[in-house]
Coordinates of C-alpha atoms in Angstrom, one line a residue:
G1 CA 0.1 -0.1 -0.2
L2 CA 2.8 2.3 0.7
Q3 CA 4.5 1.8 -2.5
R4 CA 1.1 2.3 -4.4
K5 CA 0.7 5.7 -2.6
R6 CA 4.2 6.7 -3.0
A7 CA 4.0 6.2 -7.1
V8 CA 0.6 8.0 -7.0
L9 CA 2.3 10.9 -5.2
A10 CA 5.2 10.8 -7.6
V11 CA 2.8 11.1 -10.5
L12 CA 0.9 14.0 -8.8
L13 CA 4.1 15.8 -8.1
H14 CA 5.4 15.5 -11.6
F15 CA 2.0 16.8 -12.9
L16 CA 1.9 19.7 -10.8
E17 CA 5.5 20.8 -11.4
T18 CA 4.7 20.4 -15.4
Y19 CA 1.6 22.3 -15.3
K20 CA 1.8 24.8 -12.6
G21 CA 0.6 28.3 -13.8
L22 CA -2.0 26.5 -16.1
L23 CA -4.0 24.8 -13.5
Q24 CA -5.9 27.6 -12.4
E25 CA -7.6 28.0 -15.6
E26 CA -8.6 24.2 -16.1
E27 CA -11.4 23.7 -13.3
S28 CA -11.6 20.2 -14.0
A29 CA -7.8 19.4 -13.4
G30 CA -8.1 21.5 -10.5
K31 CA -10.8 19.9 -9.0
V32 CA -9.1 16.5 -9.3
I33 CA -6.1 17.8 -7.7
K34 CA -7.8 19.2 -4.7
E35 CA -9.8 15.8 -4.2
L36 CA -6.4 13.8 -4.1
Y37 CA -4.8 16.7 -2.0
L38 CA -7.5 16.4 0.8
L39 CA -7.3 12.4 0.8
I40 CA -3.6 12.4 0.9
M41 CA -3.6 14.9 3.9
K42 CA -6.0 12.5 5.8
D43 CA -3.4 9.9 5.1
T44 CA -0.6 11.7 6.6
S45 CA -0.8 10.4 10.3
L46 CA -1.0 6.7 9.2
Y47 CA 2.1 7.0 6.6
H48 CA 5.0 8.9 8.3
D49 CA 7.4 7.5 5.4
L50 CA 5.7 9.9 3.2
E51 CA 6.2 13.2 5.1
D52 CA 8.7 14.5 2.5
E53 CA 6.6 13.7 -0.5
I54 CA 3.6 15.4 1.1
L55 CA 5.5 18.5 2.3
K56 CA 6.6 18.9 -1.5
L57 CA 3.1 18.4 -2.5
H58 CA 1.6 21.0 0.1
Q59 CA 4.2 23.5 -1.1
L60 CA 3.4 22.9 -5.0
V61 CA -0.3 23.4 -4.2
E62 CA 0.1 26.7 -2.6
T63 CA 2.6 27.7 -5.4
V64 CA 0.1 27.1 -8.1
E65 CA -2.4 28.8 -5.9
L66 CA -5.1 26.1 -5.9
K67 CA -7.1 26.9 -2.9
V68 CA -8.7 24.2 -1.1
A69 CA -11.6 24.4 1.4
D70 CA -11.8 26.5 4.4
E71 CA -9.1 28.9 3.1
T72 CA -9.5 32.5 3.2
P73 CA -10.0 34.3 -0.2
P74 CA -6.9 35.4 -2.1
P75 CA -5.9 39.1 -1.8
N76 CA -6.7 41.4 -4.9
K77 CA -4.5 40.6 -7.6
Q78 CA -2.2 43.5 -9.0
V79 CA -3.6 44.8 -12.5
K80 CA -0.8 44.6 -15.3
P81 CA -0.5 46.8 -18.2
L82 CA 0.2 45.1 -21.6
F83 CA 3.3 46.5 -23.2
R84 CA 2.1 48.0 -26.4
H85 CA -1.7 48.6 -25.9
F86 CA -1.5 50.6 -22.7
R87 CA 1.8 52.7 -22.6
R88 CA 3.2 53.7 -19.0
I89 CA 6.7 54.5 -18.5
D90 CA 6.9 53.2 -15.1
S91 CA 5.5 50.0 -16.0
C92 CA 7.6 49.4 -19.0
L93 CA 10.7 49.8 -16.9
Q94 CA 9.7 47.0 -14.5
T95 CA 11.0 43.4 -14.8
R96 CA 8.2 41.7 -16.9
V97 CA 6.3 38.9 -15.3
A98 CA 4.4 35.9 -16.9
F99 CA 0.6 36.6 -17.9
R100 CA -2.2 34.0 -16.9
G101 CA -5.5 34.4 -18.3
S102 CA -6.9 35.0 -15.0
D103 CA -4.8 38.1 -14.6
E104 CA -6.4 41.5 -15.0
I105 CA -5.0 44.1 -17.1
F106 CA -5.8 47.8 -18.4
C107 CA -6.8 48.4 -22.0
R108 CA -8.1 51.2 -24.0
V109 CA -11.0 50.7 -26.2
Y110 CA -11.6 53.5 -28.5
L111 CA -15.1 55.0 -30.0
P112 CA -15.4 56.1 -33.8
D113 CA -14.5 59.8 -32.5
H114 CA -11.2 58.5 -31.3
S115 CA -12.0 59.1 -27.9
Y116 CA -11.6 56.2 -25.5
V117 CA -12.6 54.4 -22.4
T118 CA -10.1 52.4 -20.2
I119 CA -11.3 49.3 -18.9
R120 CA -9.9 46.9 -16.2
S121 CA -10.4 43.2 -17.6
R122 CA -9.2 39.7 -17.3
L123 CA -6.8 38.8 -20.2
S124 CA -8.9 35.6 -21.3
A125 CA -12.1 37.7 -21.3
S126 CA -14.3 37.2 -24.0
V127 CA -15.6 39.9 -26.3
Q128 CA -19.1 39.9 -24.7
D129 CA -17.3 40.7 -21.4
I130 CA -15.2 43.4 -22.9
L131 CA -18.3 45.1 -24.5
A132 CA -20.1 44.8 -20.9
S133 CA -17.2 46.6 -19.5
V134 CA -17.4 49.5 -22.2
T135 CA -21.0 49.8 -22.0
E136 CA -20.7 50.3 -18.3
K137 CA -18.2 52.9 -18.6
L138 CA -20.4 54.7 -21.3
Q139 CA -23.4 54.1 -19.2
Y140 CA -25.5 52.5 -21.8
S141 CA -28.9 51.0 -20.6
E142 CA -29.7 47.4 -20.8
E143 CA -32.8 48.5 -23.2
Q144 CA -30.4 50.6 -25.4
S145 CA -28.0 47.5 -25.5
A146 CA -30.4 45.2 -26.6
R147 CA -31.6 47.1 -29.5
E148 CA -30.0 47.2 -33.0
D149 CA -27.5 49.9 -32.0
A150 CA -26.0 47.7 -29.5
L151 CA -22.0 47.8 -29.5
I152 CA -20.0 45.5 -31.6
L153 CA -16.1 45.1 -31.0
V154 CA -13.7 45.8 -33.8
T155 CA -10.0 45.4 -34.5
M156 CA -8.6 48.2 -36.5
A157 CA -5.1 48.0 -38.0
S158 CA -3.1 51.2 -39.1
S159 CA -3.5 50.1 -42.5
G160 CA -7.3 50.5 -42.1
E161 CA -8.1 47.0 -42.2
K162 CA -10.9 46.0 -39.7
A163 CA -12.7 43.1 -38.4
V164 CA -15.8 42.3 -36.2
L165 CA -15.0 39.8 -33.3
Q166 CA -17.5 37.5 -32.3
P167 CA -19.0 37.8 -28.9
S168 CA -17.9 34.3 -27.9
E169 CA -14.2 34.9 -28.8
E170 CA -11.6 34.9 -25.9
C171 CA -8.0 36.2 -25.2
V172 CA -8.2 38.9 -27.9
F173 CA -5.8 41.2 -26.1
T174 CA -2.7 39.3 -27.1
T175 CA -3.6 38.7 -30.6
L176 CA -3.8 42.4 -31.7
G177 CA -1.1 43.4 -34.1
I178 CA 1.5 46.0 -33.5
N179 CA -0.3 49.0 -34.1
S180 CA -3.8 47.5 -34.1
H181 CA -6.5 48.8 -31.5
L182 CA -9.8 47.8 -30.3
F183 CA -13.0 49.7 -31.1
A184 CA -16.5 49.7 -29.8
C185 CA -19.1 51.0 -32.4
T186 CA -22.5 50.3 -33.5
R187 CA -22.9 48.6 -36.9
D188 CA -24.0 51.7 -38.8
T189 CA -20.8 53.4 -37.7
F190 CA -18.7 50.6 -38.6
D191 CA -18.1 51.8 -42.2
S192 CA -16.8 55.1 -40.9
L193 CA -14.0 53.8 -38.6
V194 CA -10.5 55.1 -39.3
P195 CA -7.2 54.4 -37.9
L196 CA -6.1 56.7 -35.1
P197 CA -4.2 59.8 -36.5
E198 CA -0.9 59.0 -35.0
E199 CA -0.7 55.8 -36.9
I200 CA -1.0 57.3 -40.2
Q201 CA 0.6 60.6 -39.5
V202 CA 4.3 60.4 -39.2
V203 CA 6.8 63.3 -38.5
P204 CA 10.6 62.5 -39.3
G205 CA 13.1 63.6 -36.5
D206 CA 15.6 62.1 -34.3
T207 CA 14.9 59.5 -31.8
E208 CA 16.7 58.0 -29.0
I209 CA 18.8 55.6 -31.3
H210 CA 20.5 58.7 -32.9
R211 CA 22.0 59.4 -29.3
A212 CA 22.3 56.1 -27.8
E213 CA 25.6 53.9 -28.1
P214 CA 25.0 50.5 -29.9
E215 CA 26.2 48.6 -26.9
D216 CA 23.6 49.9 -24.9
V217 CA 20.8 49.3 -27.4
A218 CA 21.7 45.9 -28.0
N219 CA 22.1 45.1 -24.2
H220 CA 18.8 46.5 -23.3
L221 CA 17.1 44.5 -26.4
T222 CA 18.7 41.3 -25.1
A223 CA 17.7 41.8 -21.7
F224 CA 14.1 43.0 -22.3
H225 CA 13.8 39.8 -24.7
W226 CA 15.4 37.5 -22.1
E227 CA 12.7 38.7 -19.5
L228 CA 9.5 37.8 -22.2
F229 CA 11.4 34.4 -23.2
R230 CA 11.5 33.5 -19.6
C231 CA 7.9 34.1 -19.0
I232 CA 6.9 31.5 -21.6
H233 CA 5.8 28.3 -20.0
E234 CA 6.8 25.3 -22.3
L235 CA 3.4 24.1 -22.6
E236 CA 2.6 27.5 -24.5
F237 CA 4.5 26.0 -27.4
V238 CA 2.4 23.0 -27.7
D239 CA -0.8 24.8 -27.1
Y240 CA -0.1 27.2 -29.9
V241 CA 0.7 24.6 -32.2
F242 CA -2.2 22.1 -31.3
H243 CA -4.9 24.5 -31.2
G244 CA -6.4 27.0 -33.7
E245 CA -5.9 30.9 -33.6
R246 CA -8.9 31.4 -31.6
G247 CA -8.6 28.2 -29.5
R248 CA -5.4 29.1 -27.6
R249 CA -6.0 29.8 -23.9
E250 CA -2.7 29.8 -22.1
T251 CA -0.2 31.5 -25.0
A252 CA -0.4 35.1 -24.0
N253 CA 3.3 35.2 -23.2
L254 CA 4.5 33.6 -26.4
E255 CA 2.2 35.7 -28.5
L256 CA 3.5 38.9 -26.8
L257 CA 7.2 37.7 -27.5
L258 CA 5.9 37.0 -31.4
Q259 CA 4.5 40.4 -31.4
R260 CA 7.8 41.9 -30.0
C261 CA 9.6 40.0 -32.8
S262 CA 7.5 41.5 -35.5
E263 CA 7.9 44.9 -33.7
V264 CA 11.6 45.0 -33.9
Q265 CA 11.7 44.2 -37.6
H266 CA 9.2 47.3 -38.3
W267 CA 11.5 49.4 -35.9
V268 CA 14.4 49.0 -38.0
G269 CA 12.9 50.2 -40.9
T270 CA 10.8 52.9 -39.4
E271 CA 14.0 54.4 -37.9
L272 CA 15.8 54.5 -41.2
L273 CA 13.0 55.8 -43.3
L274 CA 12.2 58.7 -40.7
C275 CA 15.8 59.7 -41.2
E276 CA 16.0 62.3 -44.0
G277 CA 19.5 63.1 -44.3
L278 CA 21.5 60.8 -46.5
G279 CA 24.9 60.7 -44.5
K280 CA 22.8 60.5 -41.3
R281 CA 20.8 57.6 -42.6
A282 CA 23.9 55.7 -43.7
H283 CA 25.3 56.4 -40.3
L284 CA 22.1 54.8 -38.7
L285 CA 22.3 51.6 -40.9
K286 CA 25.7 51.2 -39.8
K287 CA 24.7 51.5 -36.3
L288 CA 21.8 49.0 -36.7
I289 CA 24.2 46.5 -38.2
K290 CA 26.5 47.0 -35.2
I291 CA 23.6 46.4 -33.0
A292 CA 22.8 43.0 -34.8
A293 CA 26.3 42.1 -34.2
I294 CA 26.4 42.8 -30.4
C295 CA 23.0 40.8 -30.1
K296 CA 24.7 37.8 -31.8
Q297 CA 27.6 38.1 -29.5
N298 CA 24.9 38.4 -26.7
Q299 CA 23.4 35.0 -28.0
D300 CA 20.2 37.1 -28.4
M301 CA 19.3 35.4 -31.8
L302 CA 15.8 36.7 -31.7
S303 CA 16.8 40.4 -31.8
F304 CA 19.4 39.4 -34.3
Y305 CA 17.2 37.8 -36.7
A306 CA 14.6 40.5 -36.4
I307 CA 17.2 43.3 -37.2
V308 CA 18.3 41.6 -40.4
I309 CA 14.9 40.8 -41.4
G310 CA 14.0 44.6 -41.0
L311 CA 17.1 45.5 -43.0
N312 CA 15.9 43.3 -45.7
N313 CA 12.4 44.9 -45.9
A314 CA 11.8 45.9 -49.5
A315 CA 11.3 49.5 -48.3
V316 CA 14.7 49.6 -46.8
S317 CA 16.8 47.3 -49.4
R318 CA 15.8 49.5 -52.4
L319 CA 17.5 52.7 -50.8
R320 CA 20.6 52.2 -53.1
L321 CA 22.2 55.5 -52.2
T322 CA 22.1 54.8 -48.5
W323 CA 23.7 51.1 -48.9
E324 CA 26.3 52.6 -51.4
K325 CA 27.7 55.0 -48.6
L326 CA 27.9 52.2 -45.9
P327 CA 31.7 51.2 -45.5
G328 CA 32.8 48.1 -47.2
K329 CA 33.6 46.5 -43.9
F330 CA 29.9 46.6 -42.8
K331 CA 28.6 45.5 -46.0
N332 CA 30.6 42.2 -45.7
L333 CA 29.6 42.0 -42.5
F334 CA 25.9 42.3 -43.4
R335 CA 26.4 39.7 -46.3
K336 CA 27.5 37.2 -43.6
F337 CA 24.4 38.0 -41.4
E338 CA 22.3 37.4 -44.6
N339 CA 24.0 34.0 -45.2
L340 CA 23.5 33.1 -41.6
T341 CA 19.5 33.9 -41.7
D342 CA 19.3 32.3 -45.2
P343 CA 16.2 29.6 -44.7
C344 CA 17.9 27.4 -47.5
R345 CA 18.4 23.9 -46.4
N346 CA 15.8 24.3 -43.6
H347 CA 17.9 27.1 -41.9
K348 CA 21.1 24.8 -41.9
T349 CA 23.6 27.6 -41.4
Y350 CA 21.7 29.1 -38.5
R351 CA 21.0 25.7 -36.8
E352 CA 24.8 24.9 -36.9
V353 CA 25.5 28.1 -35.2
L354 CA 22.9 27.6 -32.6
A355 CA 24.3 24.2 -31.8
K356 CA 27.4 25.5 -30.6
M357 CA 26.1 28.1 -28.3
K358 CA 25.8 27.3 -24.7
P359 CA 22.9 28.6 -22.5
P360 CA 21.7 31.3 -21.8
L361 CA 20.4 32.1 -25.2
I362 CA 17.5 33.5 -27.0
P363 CA 16.6 31.4 -30.0
F364 CA 14.7 32.7 -33.1
V365 CA 11.3 31.4 -31.6
P366 CA 9.4 31.6 -34.9
L367 CA 11.5 28.9 -36.1
I368 CA 10.7 26.7 -33.2
L369 CA 7.2 27.0 -34.0
K370 CA 7.9 26.2 -37.5
D371 CA 9.4 23.0 -36.4
L372 CA 6.6 22.1 -34.0
T373 CA 4.1 22.8 -36.7
F374 CA 6.0 20.5 -39.2
L375 CA 6.1 17.8 -36.6
H376 CA 2.3 18.2 -35.6
E377 CA 1.0 18.4 -39.2
G378 CA 3.3 15.8 -40.7
S379 CA 1.6 13.0 -38.7
K380 CA -1.6 12.2 -36.9
T381 CA -1.7 12.3 -33.1
L382 CA -4.0 9.2 -33.1
L383 CA -3.6 6.1 -35.4
D384 CA -6.1 3.6 -35.7
G385 CA -7.3 4.9 -32.1
L386 CA -3.9 4.8 -30.5
V387 CA -1.7 7.6 -29.6
N388 CA 1.2 8.4 -31.9
V389 CA 3.8 8.3 -29.0
E390 CA 6.8 8.8 -31.5
K391 CA 5.2 11.9 -32.5
L392 CA 4.7 13.1 -29.2
H393 CA 8.2 12.1 -28.1
C394 CA 9.4 14.5 -31.1
I395 CA 7.6 17.3 -30.1
A396 CA 8.4 17.0 -26.2
E397 CA 12.0 16.7 -27.4
K398 CA 11.7 19.9 -29.5
V399 CA 10.2 21.7 -26.5
R400 CA 12.9 20.8 -24.2
T401 CA 15.5 22.7 -26.0
V402 CA 13.6 25.8 -24.5
R403 CA 14.6 24.5 -21.1
K404 CA 17.9 24.0 -22.0
Y405 CA 18.4 27.6 -23.5
R406 CA 16.9 29.0 -20.3
S407 CA 19.1 26.6 -17.9
R408 CA 21.3 29.3 -17.0
P409 CA 20.8 33.0 -16.0
L410 CA 21.3 35.8 -18.2
C411 CA 24.2 38.3 -16.7
L412 CA 24.4 41.4 -18.5
E413 CA 25.9 44.7 -16.7
L414 CA 23.6 47.5 -17.2
E415 CA 24.0 50.9 -15.4
A416 CA 21.4 52.5 -13.6
S417 CA 22.2 55.8 -14.8
P418 CA 19.5 58.5 -16.2
A419 CA 20.9 57.9 -19.7
Q420 CA 20.7 54.1 -19.4
L421 CA 17.1 54.4 -18.0
Q422 CA 16.2 56.6 -20.9
T423 CA 17.6 54.1 -23.4
K424 CA 15.9 51.2 -21.4
A425 CA 12.7 53.1 -21.8
Y426 CA 13.0 53.6 -25.4
V427 CA 13.9 50.2 -26.2
R428 CA 10.9 48.6 -24.3
Q429 CA 8.5 51.2 -26.1
L430 CA 9.3 51.3 -29.6
R431 CA 6.9 53.4 -31.6
V432 CA 7.0 51.8 -35.3
I433 CA 5.3 52.0 -38.5
D434 CA 3.8 48.6 -39.5
N435 CA 1.9 49.8 -42.6
Q436 CA 4.0 48.3 -45.6
N437 CA 2.5 50.9 -48.1
L438 CA 3.3 54.0 -45.9
L439 CA 7.0 52.6 -45.5
F440 CA 7.2 52.5 -49.3
E441 CA 5.9 56.1 -49.5
L442 CA 8.4 57.2 -47.3
S443 CA 11.2 55.3 -49.0
Y444 CA 10.3 56.8 -52.5
K445 CA 10.4 60.3 -51.0
L446 CA 13.9 59.6 -49.6
E447 CA 15.4 58.1 -52.8
P448 CA 12.8 58.6 -56.0
G449 CA 15.2 56.8 -58.4
S450 CA 16.6 54.0 -56.5
Q451 CA 15.8 50.3 -57.7

């Protein structure tokens, strides 16, 4: 009997350690664990040999906040602003922490006249819940909400592309694009919606990148992306691949990192195309290549890849005069970077370089998702009613590489001077243009005749 109980405890402990933060969102799993926990605690006095395992179980149950009967209610949770969709300097300077679906966040929901209401909502809230909060803020009556002019929730991109969200959709906050926003409107005002003025009106001018040293920018990029990467639970990779876009429940941290990767790509093009002087623009191009080199040296392959992709954006690569002013040394260096990020032969060069790196390192996460998608879609999970164990082993092995990359802490020496804090705030709240048509317009204004 003792051995059987010890085996059950071992399985339960392994399950808790693996799933941790996801258990709060799964009521059925939480219920089973609570029942087992209460049964085990009743046996404590009978099986003294299990004291160590039971103590560990008790600590884990408290860690994942699975509240058992007769406990006092948990204290009010801290509201967490999402980077990108609610800008606050003090928040962006804080160390990033992992998001759960039950976490409450602040978010702005805009109206057709570009005024907005700030709501407090669960990260996993449904569209219906969000609209209820907006309606309450606007003091709509229940009768008015029930009529045809009831509010709908719309996503609006900076390009003007818009889509109506269905009331049952959940977790919409982290699926928004870089410069996308939520709009609440009636169906008869849907056609009149236009992007926010700041998304379509750009003013050239110097930003922090012209003043900051390449080493400082690169180091703050690496530090921030390490924080975001550390927040991702390994199971988010599996959930992201196995479930459809609207079926994902616990992938907020992964989706925020993917957003950030796209953001850095567009940031490169934005900074270059808002720089009007040819000599100054060539100097900035040289600085961005330096930043990419330092990120690679920091083993931050996410930032490195994103910068190289950004420099290969068609609106940037067509700037012939700018590239011609680049010193030969940096032209050769950038060619090496292009070879490293070349997708030929399934990213062979990049994979070889990555294999030689030791943790800590930040991989190019989209490639991990590509590999997992290939494994998932390349073979069925169930074959003749049996689980395809080989497929699941391959997926688990791929996900375990993430654990290896994070097995050692990142140690970067970053000063706390005012100048460094300014660079840190700049890096963590990049303002970018993600509208490719607008980027091309800027490119042709700078160099009309370049090919």
